[in-house]
Short mmCIF file of C-alpha atoms in Angstrom, two decimals:
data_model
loop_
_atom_site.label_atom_id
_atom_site.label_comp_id
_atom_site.label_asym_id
_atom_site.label_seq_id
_atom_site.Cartn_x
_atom_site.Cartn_y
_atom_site.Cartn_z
CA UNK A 1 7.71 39.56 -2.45
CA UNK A 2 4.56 39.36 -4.47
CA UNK A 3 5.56 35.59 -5.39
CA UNK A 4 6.08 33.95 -2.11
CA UNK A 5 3.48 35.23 -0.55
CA UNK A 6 0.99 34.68 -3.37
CA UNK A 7 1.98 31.16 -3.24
CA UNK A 8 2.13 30.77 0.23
CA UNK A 9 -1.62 31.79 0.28
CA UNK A 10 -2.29 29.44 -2.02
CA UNK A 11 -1.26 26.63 -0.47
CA UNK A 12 -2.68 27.67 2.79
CA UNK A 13 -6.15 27.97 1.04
CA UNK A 14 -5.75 24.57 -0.67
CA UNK A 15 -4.53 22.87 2.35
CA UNK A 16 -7.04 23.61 4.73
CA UNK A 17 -10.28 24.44 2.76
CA UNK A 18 -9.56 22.32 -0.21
CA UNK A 19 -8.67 19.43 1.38
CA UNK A 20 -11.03 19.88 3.90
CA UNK A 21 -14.05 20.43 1.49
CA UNK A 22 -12.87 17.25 -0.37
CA UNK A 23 -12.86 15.26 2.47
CA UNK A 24 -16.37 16.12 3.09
CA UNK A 25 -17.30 15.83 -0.61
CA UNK A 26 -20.27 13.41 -1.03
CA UNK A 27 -18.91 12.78 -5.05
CA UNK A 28 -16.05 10.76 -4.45
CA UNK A 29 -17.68 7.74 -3.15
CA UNK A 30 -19.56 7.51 -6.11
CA UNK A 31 -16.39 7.81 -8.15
CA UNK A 32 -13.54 6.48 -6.41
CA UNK A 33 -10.69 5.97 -8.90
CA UNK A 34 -11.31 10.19 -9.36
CA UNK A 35 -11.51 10.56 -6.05
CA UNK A 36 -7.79 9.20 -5.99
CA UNK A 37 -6.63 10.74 -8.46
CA UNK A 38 -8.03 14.29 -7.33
CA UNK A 39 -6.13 13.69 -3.74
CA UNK A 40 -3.02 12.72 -5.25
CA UNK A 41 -3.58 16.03 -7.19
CA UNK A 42 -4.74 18.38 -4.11
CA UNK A 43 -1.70 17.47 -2.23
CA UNK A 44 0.90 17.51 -5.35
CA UNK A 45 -0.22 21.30 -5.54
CA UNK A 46 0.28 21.90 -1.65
CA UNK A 47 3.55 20.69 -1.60
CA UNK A 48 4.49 22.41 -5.25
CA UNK A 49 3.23 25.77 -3.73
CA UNK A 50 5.52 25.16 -0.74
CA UNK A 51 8.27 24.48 -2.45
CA UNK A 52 7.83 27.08 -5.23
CA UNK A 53 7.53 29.56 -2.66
CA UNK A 54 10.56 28.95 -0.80
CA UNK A 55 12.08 28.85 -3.61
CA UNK A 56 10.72 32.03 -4.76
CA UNK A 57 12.42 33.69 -1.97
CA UNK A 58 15.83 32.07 -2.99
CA UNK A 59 15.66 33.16 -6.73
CA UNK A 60 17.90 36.56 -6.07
CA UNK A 61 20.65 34.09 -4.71
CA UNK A 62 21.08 31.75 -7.69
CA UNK A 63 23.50 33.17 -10.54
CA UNK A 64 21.01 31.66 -13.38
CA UNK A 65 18.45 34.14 -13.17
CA UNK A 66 20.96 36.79 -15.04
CA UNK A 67 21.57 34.25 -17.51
CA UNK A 68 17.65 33.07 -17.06
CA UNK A 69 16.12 36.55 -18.09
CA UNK A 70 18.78 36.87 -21.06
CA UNK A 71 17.63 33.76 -22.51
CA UNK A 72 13.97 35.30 -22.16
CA UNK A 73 15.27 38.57 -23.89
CA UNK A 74 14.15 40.26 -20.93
CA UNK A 75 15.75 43.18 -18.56
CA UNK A 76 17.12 40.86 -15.80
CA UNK A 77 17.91 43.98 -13.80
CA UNK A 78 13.75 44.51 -13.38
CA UNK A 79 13.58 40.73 -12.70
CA UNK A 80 16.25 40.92 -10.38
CA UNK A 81 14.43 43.90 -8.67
CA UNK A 82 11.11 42.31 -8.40
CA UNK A 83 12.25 38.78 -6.68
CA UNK A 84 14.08 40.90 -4.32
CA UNK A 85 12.47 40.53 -0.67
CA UNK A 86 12.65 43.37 1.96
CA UNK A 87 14.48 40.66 4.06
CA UNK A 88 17.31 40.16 1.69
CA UNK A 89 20.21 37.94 2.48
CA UNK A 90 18.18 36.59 5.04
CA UNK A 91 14.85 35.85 3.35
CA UNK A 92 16.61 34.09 0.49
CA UNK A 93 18.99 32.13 2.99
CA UNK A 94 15.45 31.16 4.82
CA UNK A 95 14.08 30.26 1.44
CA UNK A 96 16.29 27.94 0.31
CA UNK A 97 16.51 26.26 3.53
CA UNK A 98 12.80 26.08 3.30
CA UNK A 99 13.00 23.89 -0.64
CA UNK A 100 15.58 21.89 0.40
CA UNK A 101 14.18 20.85 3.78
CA UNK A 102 10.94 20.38 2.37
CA UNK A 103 12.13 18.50 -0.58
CA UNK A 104 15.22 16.50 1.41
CA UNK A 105 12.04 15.32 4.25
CA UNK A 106 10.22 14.12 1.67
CA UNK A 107 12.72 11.86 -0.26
CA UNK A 108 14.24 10.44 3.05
CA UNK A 109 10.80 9.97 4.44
CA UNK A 110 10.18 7.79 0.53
CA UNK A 111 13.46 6.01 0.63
CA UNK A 112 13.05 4.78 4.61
CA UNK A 113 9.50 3.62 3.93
CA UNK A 114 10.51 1.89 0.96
CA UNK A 115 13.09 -0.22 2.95
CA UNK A 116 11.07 -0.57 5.46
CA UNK A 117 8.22 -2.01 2.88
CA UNK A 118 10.23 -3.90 1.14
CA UNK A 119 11.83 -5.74 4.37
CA UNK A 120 8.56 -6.56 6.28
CA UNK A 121 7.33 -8.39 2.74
CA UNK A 122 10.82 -10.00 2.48
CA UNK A 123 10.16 -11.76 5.57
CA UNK A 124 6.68 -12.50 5.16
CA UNK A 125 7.10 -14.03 1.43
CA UNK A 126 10.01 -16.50 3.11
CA UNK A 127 7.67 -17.44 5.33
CA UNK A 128 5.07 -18.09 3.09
CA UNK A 129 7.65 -20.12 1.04
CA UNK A 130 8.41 -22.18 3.87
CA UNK A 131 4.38 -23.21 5.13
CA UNK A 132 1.77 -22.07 2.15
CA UNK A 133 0.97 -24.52 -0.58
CA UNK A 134 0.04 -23.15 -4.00
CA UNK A 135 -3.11 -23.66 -5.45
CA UNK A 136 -2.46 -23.40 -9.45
CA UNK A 137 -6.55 -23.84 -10.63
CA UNK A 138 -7.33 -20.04 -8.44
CA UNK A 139 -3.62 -18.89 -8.68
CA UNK A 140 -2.99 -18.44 -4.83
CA UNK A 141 -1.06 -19.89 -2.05
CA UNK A 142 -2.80 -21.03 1.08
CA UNK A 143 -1.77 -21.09 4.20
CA UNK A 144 -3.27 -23.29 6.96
CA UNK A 145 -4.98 -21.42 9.52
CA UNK A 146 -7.68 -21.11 11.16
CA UNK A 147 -8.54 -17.40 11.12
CA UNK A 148 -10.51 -16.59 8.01
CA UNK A 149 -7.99 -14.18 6.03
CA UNK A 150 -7.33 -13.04 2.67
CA UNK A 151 -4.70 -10.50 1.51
CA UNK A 152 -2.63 -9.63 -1.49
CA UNK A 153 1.15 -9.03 -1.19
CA UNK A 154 2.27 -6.52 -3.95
CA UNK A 155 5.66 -6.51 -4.88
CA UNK A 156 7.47 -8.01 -7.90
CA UNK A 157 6.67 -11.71 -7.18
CA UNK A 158 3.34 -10.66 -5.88
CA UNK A 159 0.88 -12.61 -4.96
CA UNK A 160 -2.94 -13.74 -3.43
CA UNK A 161 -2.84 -15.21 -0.04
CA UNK A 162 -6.01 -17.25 1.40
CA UNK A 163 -5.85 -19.16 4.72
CA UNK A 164 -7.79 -22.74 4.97
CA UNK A 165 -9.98 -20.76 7.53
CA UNK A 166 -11.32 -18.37 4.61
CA UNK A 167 -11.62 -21.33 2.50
CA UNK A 168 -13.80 -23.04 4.68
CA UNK A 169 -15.93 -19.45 5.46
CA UNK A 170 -16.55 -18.69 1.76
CA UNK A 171 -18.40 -20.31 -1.46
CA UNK A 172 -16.87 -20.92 -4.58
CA UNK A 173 -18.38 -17.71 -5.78
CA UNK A 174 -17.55 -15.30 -2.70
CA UNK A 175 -14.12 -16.66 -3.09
CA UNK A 176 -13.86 -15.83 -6.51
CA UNK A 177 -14.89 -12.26 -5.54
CA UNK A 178 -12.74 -11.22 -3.16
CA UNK A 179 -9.65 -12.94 -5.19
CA UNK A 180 -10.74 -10.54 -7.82
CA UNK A 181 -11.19 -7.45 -5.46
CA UNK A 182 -7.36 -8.19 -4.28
CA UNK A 183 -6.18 -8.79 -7.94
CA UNK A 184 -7.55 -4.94 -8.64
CA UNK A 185 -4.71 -3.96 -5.78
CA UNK A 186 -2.42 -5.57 -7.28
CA UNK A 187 -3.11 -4.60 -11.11
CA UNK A 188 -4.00 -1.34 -9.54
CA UNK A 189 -0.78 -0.73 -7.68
CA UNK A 190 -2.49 0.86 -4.59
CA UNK A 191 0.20 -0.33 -2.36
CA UNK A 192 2.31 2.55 -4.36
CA UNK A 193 -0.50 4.95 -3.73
CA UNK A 194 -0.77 4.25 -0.10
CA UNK A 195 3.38 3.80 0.41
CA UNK A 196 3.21 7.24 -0.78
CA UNK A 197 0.74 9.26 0.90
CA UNK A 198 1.97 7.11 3.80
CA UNK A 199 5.28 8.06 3.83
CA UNK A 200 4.25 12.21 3.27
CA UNK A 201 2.54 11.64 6.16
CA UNK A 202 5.58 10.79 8.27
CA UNK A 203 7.39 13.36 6.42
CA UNK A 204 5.02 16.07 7.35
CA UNK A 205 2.72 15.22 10.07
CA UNK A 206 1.21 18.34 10.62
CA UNK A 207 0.26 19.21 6.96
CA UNK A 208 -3.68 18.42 7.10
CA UNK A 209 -4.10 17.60 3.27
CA UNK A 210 -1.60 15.03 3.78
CA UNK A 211 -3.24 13.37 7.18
CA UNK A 212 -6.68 13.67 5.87
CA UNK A 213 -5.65 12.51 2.03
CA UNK A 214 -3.98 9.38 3.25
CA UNK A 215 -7.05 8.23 5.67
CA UNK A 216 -9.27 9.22 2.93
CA UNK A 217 -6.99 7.27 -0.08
CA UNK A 218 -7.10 4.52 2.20
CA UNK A 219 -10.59 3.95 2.53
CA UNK A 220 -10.81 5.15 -1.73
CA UNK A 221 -8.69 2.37 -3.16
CA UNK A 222 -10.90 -0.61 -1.31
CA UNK A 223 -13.39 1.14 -3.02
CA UNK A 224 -11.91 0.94 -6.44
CA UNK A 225 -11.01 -2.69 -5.95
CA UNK A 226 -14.52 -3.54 -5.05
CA UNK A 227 -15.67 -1.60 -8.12
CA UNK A 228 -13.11 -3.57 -10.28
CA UNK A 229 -14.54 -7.04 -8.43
CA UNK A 230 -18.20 -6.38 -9.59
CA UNK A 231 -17.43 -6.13 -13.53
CA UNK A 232 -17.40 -9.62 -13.03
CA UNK A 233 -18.93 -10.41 -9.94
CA UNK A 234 -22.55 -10.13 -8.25
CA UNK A 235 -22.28 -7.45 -5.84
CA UNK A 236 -23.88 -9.06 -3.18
CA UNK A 237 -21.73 -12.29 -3.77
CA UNK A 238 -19.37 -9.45 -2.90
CA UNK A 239 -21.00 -7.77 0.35
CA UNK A 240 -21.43 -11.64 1.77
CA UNK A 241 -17.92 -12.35 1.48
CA UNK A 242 -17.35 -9.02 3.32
CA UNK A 243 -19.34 -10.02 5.93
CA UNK A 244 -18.09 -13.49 6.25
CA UNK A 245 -14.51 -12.80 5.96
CA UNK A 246 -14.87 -9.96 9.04
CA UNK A 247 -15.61 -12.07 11.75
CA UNK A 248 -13.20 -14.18 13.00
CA UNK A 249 -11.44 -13.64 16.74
CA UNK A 250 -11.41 -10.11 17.65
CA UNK A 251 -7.60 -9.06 17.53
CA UNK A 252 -6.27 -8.54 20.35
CA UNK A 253 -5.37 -4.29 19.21
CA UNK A 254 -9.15 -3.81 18.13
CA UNK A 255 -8.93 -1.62 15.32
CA UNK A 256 -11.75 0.55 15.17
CA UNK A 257 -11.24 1.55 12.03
CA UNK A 258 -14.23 -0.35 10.67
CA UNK A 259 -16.59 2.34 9.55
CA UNK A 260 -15.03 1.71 6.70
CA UNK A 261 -16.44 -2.18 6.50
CA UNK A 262 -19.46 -0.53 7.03
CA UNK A 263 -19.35 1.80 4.39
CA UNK A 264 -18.71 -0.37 1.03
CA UNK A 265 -21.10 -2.62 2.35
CA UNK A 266 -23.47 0.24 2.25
CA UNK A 267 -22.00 0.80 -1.35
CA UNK A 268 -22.57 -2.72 -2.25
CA UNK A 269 -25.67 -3.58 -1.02
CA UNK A 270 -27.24 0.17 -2.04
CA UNK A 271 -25.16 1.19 -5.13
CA UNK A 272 -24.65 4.87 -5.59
CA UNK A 273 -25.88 6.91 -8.87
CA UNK A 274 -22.41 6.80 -10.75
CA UNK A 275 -21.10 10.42 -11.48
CA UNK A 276 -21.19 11.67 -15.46
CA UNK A 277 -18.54 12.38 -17.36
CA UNK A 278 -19.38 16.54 -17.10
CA UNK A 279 -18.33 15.86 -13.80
CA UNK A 280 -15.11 14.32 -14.88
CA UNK A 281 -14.57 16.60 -16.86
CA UNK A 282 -14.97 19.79 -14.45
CA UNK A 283 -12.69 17.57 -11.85
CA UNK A 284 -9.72 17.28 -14.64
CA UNK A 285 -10.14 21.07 -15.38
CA UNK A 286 -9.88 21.94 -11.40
CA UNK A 287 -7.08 19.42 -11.41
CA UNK A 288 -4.75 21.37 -13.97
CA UNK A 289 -5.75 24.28 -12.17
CA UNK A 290 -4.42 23.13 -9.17
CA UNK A 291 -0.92 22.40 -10.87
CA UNK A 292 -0.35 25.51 -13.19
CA UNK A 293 -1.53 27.96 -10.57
CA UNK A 294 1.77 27.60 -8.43
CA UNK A 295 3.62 27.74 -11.65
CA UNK A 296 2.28 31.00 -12.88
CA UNK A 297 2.75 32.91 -9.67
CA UNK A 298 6.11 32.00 -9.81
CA UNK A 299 6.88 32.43 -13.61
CA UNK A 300 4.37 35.68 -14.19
CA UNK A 301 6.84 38.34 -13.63
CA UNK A 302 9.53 36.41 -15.84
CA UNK A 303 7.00 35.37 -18.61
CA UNK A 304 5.43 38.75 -18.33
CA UNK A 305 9.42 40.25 -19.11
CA UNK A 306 9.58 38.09 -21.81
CA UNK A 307 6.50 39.15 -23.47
CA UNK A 308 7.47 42.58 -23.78
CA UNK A 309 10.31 43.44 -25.53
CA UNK A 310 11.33 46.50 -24.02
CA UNK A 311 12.28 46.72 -19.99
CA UNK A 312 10.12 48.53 -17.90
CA UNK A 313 11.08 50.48 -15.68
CA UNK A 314 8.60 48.86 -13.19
CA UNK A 315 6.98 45.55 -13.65
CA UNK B 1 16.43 -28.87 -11.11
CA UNK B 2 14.72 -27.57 -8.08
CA UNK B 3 14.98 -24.02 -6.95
CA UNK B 4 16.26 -23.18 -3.35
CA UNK B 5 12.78 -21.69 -2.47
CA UNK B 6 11.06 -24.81 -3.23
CA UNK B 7 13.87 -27.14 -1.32
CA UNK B 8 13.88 -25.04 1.87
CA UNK B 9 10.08 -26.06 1.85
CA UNK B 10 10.58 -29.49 0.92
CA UNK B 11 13.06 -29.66 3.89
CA UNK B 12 11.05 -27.63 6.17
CA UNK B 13 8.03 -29.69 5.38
CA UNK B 14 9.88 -33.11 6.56
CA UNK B 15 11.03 -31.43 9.74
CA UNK B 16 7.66 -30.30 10.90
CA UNK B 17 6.43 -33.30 10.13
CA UNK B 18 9.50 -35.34 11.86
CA UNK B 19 9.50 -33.86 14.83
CA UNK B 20 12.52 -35.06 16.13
CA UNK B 21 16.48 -33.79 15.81
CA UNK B 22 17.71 -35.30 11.96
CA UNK B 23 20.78 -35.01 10.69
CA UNK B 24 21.29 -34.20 7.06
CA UNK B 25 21.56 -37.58 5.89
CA UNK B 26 18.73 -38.53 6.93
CA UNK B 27 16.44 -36.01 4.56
CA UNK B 28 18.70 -36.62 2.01
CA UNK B 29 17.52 -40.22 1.54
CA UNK B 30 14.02 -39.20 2.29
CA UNK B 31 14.19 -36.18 -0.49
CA UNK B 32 16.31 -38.48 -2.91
CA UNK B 33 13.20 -40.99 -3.08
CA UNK B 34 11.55 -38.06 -5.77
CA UNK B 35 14.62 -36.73 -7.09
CA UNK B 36 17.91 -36.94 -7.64
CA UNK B 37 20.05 -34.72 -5.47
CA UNK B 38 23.15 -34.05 -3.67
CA UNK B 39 24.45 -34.28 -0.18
CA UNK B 40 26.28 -30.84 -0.18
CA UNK B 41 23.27 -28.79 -1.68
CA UNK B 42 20.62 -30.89 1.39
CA UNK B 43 23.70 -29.78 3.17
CA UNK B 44 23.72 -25.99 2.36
CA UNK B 45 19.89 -25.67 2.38
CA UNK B 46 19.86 -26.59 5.72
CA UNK B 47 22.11 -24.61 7.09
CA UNK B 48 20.53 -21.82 5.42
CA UNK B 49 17.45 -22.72 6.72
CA UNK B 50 19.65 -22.77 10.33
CA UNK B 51 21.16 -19.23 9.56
CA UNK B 52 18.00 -17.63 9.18
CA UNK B 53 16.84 -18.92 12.36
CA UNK B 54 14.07 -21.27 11.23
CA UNK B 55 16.10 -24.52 12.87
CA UNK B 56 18.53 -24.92 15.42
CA UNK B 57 21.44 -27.44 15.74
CA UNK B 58 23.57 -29.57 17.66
CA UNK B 59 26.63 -31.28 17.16
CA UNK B 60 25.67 -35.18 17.72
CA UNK B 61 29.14 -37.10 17.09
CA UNK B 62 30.42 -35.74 13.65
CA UNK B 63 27.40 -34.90 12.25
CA UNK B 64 24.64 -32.21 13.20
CA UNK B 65 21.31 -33.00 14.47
CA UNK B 66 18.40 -30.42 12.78
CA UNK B 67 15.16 -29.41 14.47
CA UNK B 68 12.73 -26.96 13.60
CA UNK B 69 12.73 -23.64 15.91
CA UNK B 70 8.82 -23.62 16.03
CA UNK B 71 6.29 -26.10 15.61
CA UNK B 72 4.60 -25.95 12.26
CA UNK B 73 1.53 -23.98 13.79
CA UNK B 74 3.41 -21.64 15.91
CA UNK B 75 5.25 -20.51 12.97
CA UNK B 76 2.10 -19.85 10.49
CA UNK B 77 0.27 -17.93 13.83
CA UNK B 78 3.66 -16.03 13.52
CA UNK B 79 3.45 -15.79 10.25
CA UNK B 80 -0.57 -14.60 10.33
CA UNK B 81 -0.03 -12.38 13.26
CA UNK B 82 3.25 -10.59 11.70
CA UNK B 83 0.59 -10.56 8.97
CA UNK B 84 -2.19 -8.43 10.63
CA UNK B 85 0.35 -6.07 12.46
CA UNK B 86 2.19 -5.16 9.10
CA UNK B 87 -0.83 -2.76 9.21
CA UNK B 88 0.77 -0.55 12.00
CA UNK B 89 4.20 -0.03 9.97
CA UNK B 90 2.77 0.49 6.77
CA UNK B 91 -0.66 -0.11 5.22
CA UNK B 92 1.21 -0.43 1.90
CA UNK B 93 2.97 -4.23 3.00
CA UNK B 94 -0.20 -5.85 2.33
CA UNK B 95 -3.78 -5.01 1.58
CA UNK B 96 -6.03 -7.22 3.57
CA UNK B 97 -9.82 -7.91 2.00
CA UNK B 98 -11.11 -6.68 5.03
CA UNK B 99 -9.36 -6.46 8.70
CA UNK B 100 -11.11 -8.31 11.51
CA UNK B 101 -13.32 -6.42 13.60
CA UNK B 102 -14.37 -7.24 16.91
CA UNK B 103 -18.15 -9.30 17.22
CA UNK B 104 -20.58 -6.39 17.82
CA UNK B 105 -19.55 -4.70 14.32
CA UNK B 106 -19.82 -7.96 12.20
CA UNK B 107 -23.16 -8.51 13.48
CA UNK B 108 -23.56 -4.52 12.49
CA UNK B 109 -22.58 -5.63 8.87
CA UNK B 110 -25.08 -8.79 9.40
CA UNK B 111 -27.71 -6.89 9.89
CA UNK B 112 -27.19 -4.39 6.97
CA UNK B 113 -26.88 -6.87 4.44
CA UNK B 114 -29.58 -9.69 5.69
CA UNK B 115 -32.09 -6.20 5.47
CA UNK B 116 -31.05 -5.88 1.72
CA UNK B 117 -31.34 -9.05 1.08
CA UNK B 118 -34.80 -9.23 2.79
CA UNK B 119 -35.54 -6.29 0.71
CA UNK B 120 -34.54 -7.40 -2.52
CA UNK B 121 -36.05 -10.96 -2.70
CA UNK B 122 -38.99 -9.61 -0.79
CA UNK B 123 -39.69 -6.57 -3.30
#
């Protein structure tokens, strides 16, 4: 039972505290591409835990851990004995339910979103077809409206949208900018990032390192893109065309999600120290942490069995 | 020779500019002024263009008469506001530069980056 429970705790800890603490972590601003990949990281261990544990639980059901422990040259009668639960039948039963249903969420949850991704910029790519023009010297296709807008559409024909509205809003310079800040998405494939953590969202509402990760990856990945802009652009070229390109008529579902406007501007027009590579460093160690930990709960009795190459009569 | 993509917007193009019921002869001649094309294909793209519900038809004698669903404008407003909701399905569809924000928080932003500026030049 030791197993299951260890790894349950484990990703309760991580879950709540760690993703809480990250969330709150002042660091990842001033380093956003880690600050993805730490999240991405955080909640891969979560859901690994999960799943380990449940599956954990269902180890005395499968047939291959007689044949598992006699490829390790171990005494798969101990092994046996020590992934036994006090619940028996039951426990195991509840454990594999608990893998699969876990697992089978997630994949459905991946598969719908895709469809669903992949539909919505179907249709709007025809109907750019149909009305934008391309403009070959930037290498994007305007549209004529009047709202100042600029977006990227990732995909496999993707693309840089501007509407004659932004045009007439931004300079030469600005628009150069933000093309560049949108070309990061795209090069960056943050529209994978967010389709994910997106999509384990729906799949497990509840689970806080999921909720809080994909608000948080979100606001990390314009972040990155705007970091990407200034290696070649002046970052206040960069905070006007933020500021030009977010007026326009208020929508008529006012999103209030704008404190994040207000932060990169803050980052642009007051740059942050950038963190050092110790820090890096430390982050990439915590990281594999985070991934082998589940792992060795699960394995230790086994790889402890296998070590020794006698069978005790207690492990 | 041209692909599809590029002659559903040639045809769509004509139509919004139009503005009245054509029938397919009628863009043929106009389209075969820059190119050299053929009656079946103006013929197909159209009524692809007709299946996926960007024009509507009626039978006029033997021949059908073509007009665009939506004015040129109402379908890019579509287009824009389809756009800007894709946001509430998925934030993955598109990534906008920055989303509109009502006029009380861009003059928030104004503010912040007119007191940099007024910093930096002024320092």
């Amino acid at each position: 039972m030791i197993a299951p429970l260890g790894l349950a705790a484990f990703a309760l800890v991580v879950n709540s505290v760690g993703s809480r603490w990250l969330g709150r972590a002042s660091w990842v601003d001033r380093a956003p591409a880690l600050g993805i990949v730490v999240w991405q990281v955080l909640t891969a261990s979560v859901l690994m835990s999960v799943s380990l544990a449940g599956l954990a639980l269902a180890l005395p059901l499968l047939p291959g851990t007689a044949s598992l422990a006699t490829l390790l040259e171990a005494c798969s009668a101990a092994l046996q004995n020590h992934y036994r639960t006090p619940g028996g039948l039951g426990m195991s039963v509840a454990g594999a339910v608990l893998v699969v249903g876990v697992v089978g969420r997630i994949v459905y949850c991946l598969v719908a979103e895709g469809r669903t991704i992949r539909g919505a910029r179907s249709k709007q790519r025809q109907g750019l077809a149909l009305s934008a023009h391309r403009d070959d010297a930037w290498d994007i296709s305007v549209v004529d409206h009047a709202t100042p807008a600029i977006y990227c559409l990732p995909g496999r024909r993707s693309g840089v949208i501007v509407t004659t509205g932004a045009r007439a809003t931004l300079d030469d310079d600005q628009l150069r900018a933000v093309i560049a800040h949108e070309r990061a998405h795209l090069h960056g494939r943050h529209d994978l990032v967010l389709g994910l953590s997106g999509a384990l969202v729906r799949a497990i509402p509840r689970l806080a390192c999921l909720r809080i990760g994909d608000s948080e990856l979100t606001r990390l990945v314009e972040m990155r893109a705007d970091d990407v802009a200034l290696r070649t652009n002046d970052r206040i070229t960069l905070a006007r065309a933020l500021v030009n390109l977010a007026q326009g008529h208020t929508p008529a579902g006012a999103l209030g999600a704008n404190g994040a406007a207000l932060s990169r501007l803050h980052r642009l027009t007051r740059p942050p120290r950038p963190i050092g590579w110790m820090a890096h460093g430390l982050a990439a160690v915590v990281g594999l942490t985070l991934l082998a930990i589940p792992v060795l709960i699960l394995a230790e009795p086994a790889a402890i069995v296998a070590m020794m190459h006698y069978c005790p009569l207690d492990i | 020779m041209q692909s599809f993509g590029q002659l559903e917007a040639a045809v769509m193009q004509r139509l919004w500019d139009w503005q009245r019921p054509v029938a397919v002869r009628e863009v043929l001649e106009d389209l075969q002024r820059e190119r050299t094309i053929a009656y079946t294909t103006v013929m197909t793209v159209m009524d692809n263009l007709f299946q996926k519900g960007f024009l509507r038809r009626d039978m006029d004698g033997r021949a059908y008469q073509y007009m665009p669903v939506q004015t040129r404008e109402q379908h890019t407003a579509e287009l824009m506001e389809l756009a800007l909701s894709s946001g509430g399905d998925s934030a993955a569809t598109l990534l906008y530069f920055v989303k509109q924000m009502p006029a009380a928080e861009v003059e928030q932003l104004r503010q912040v980056l007119d007191r940099t500026v007024l910093d930096e030049t002024g320092a």
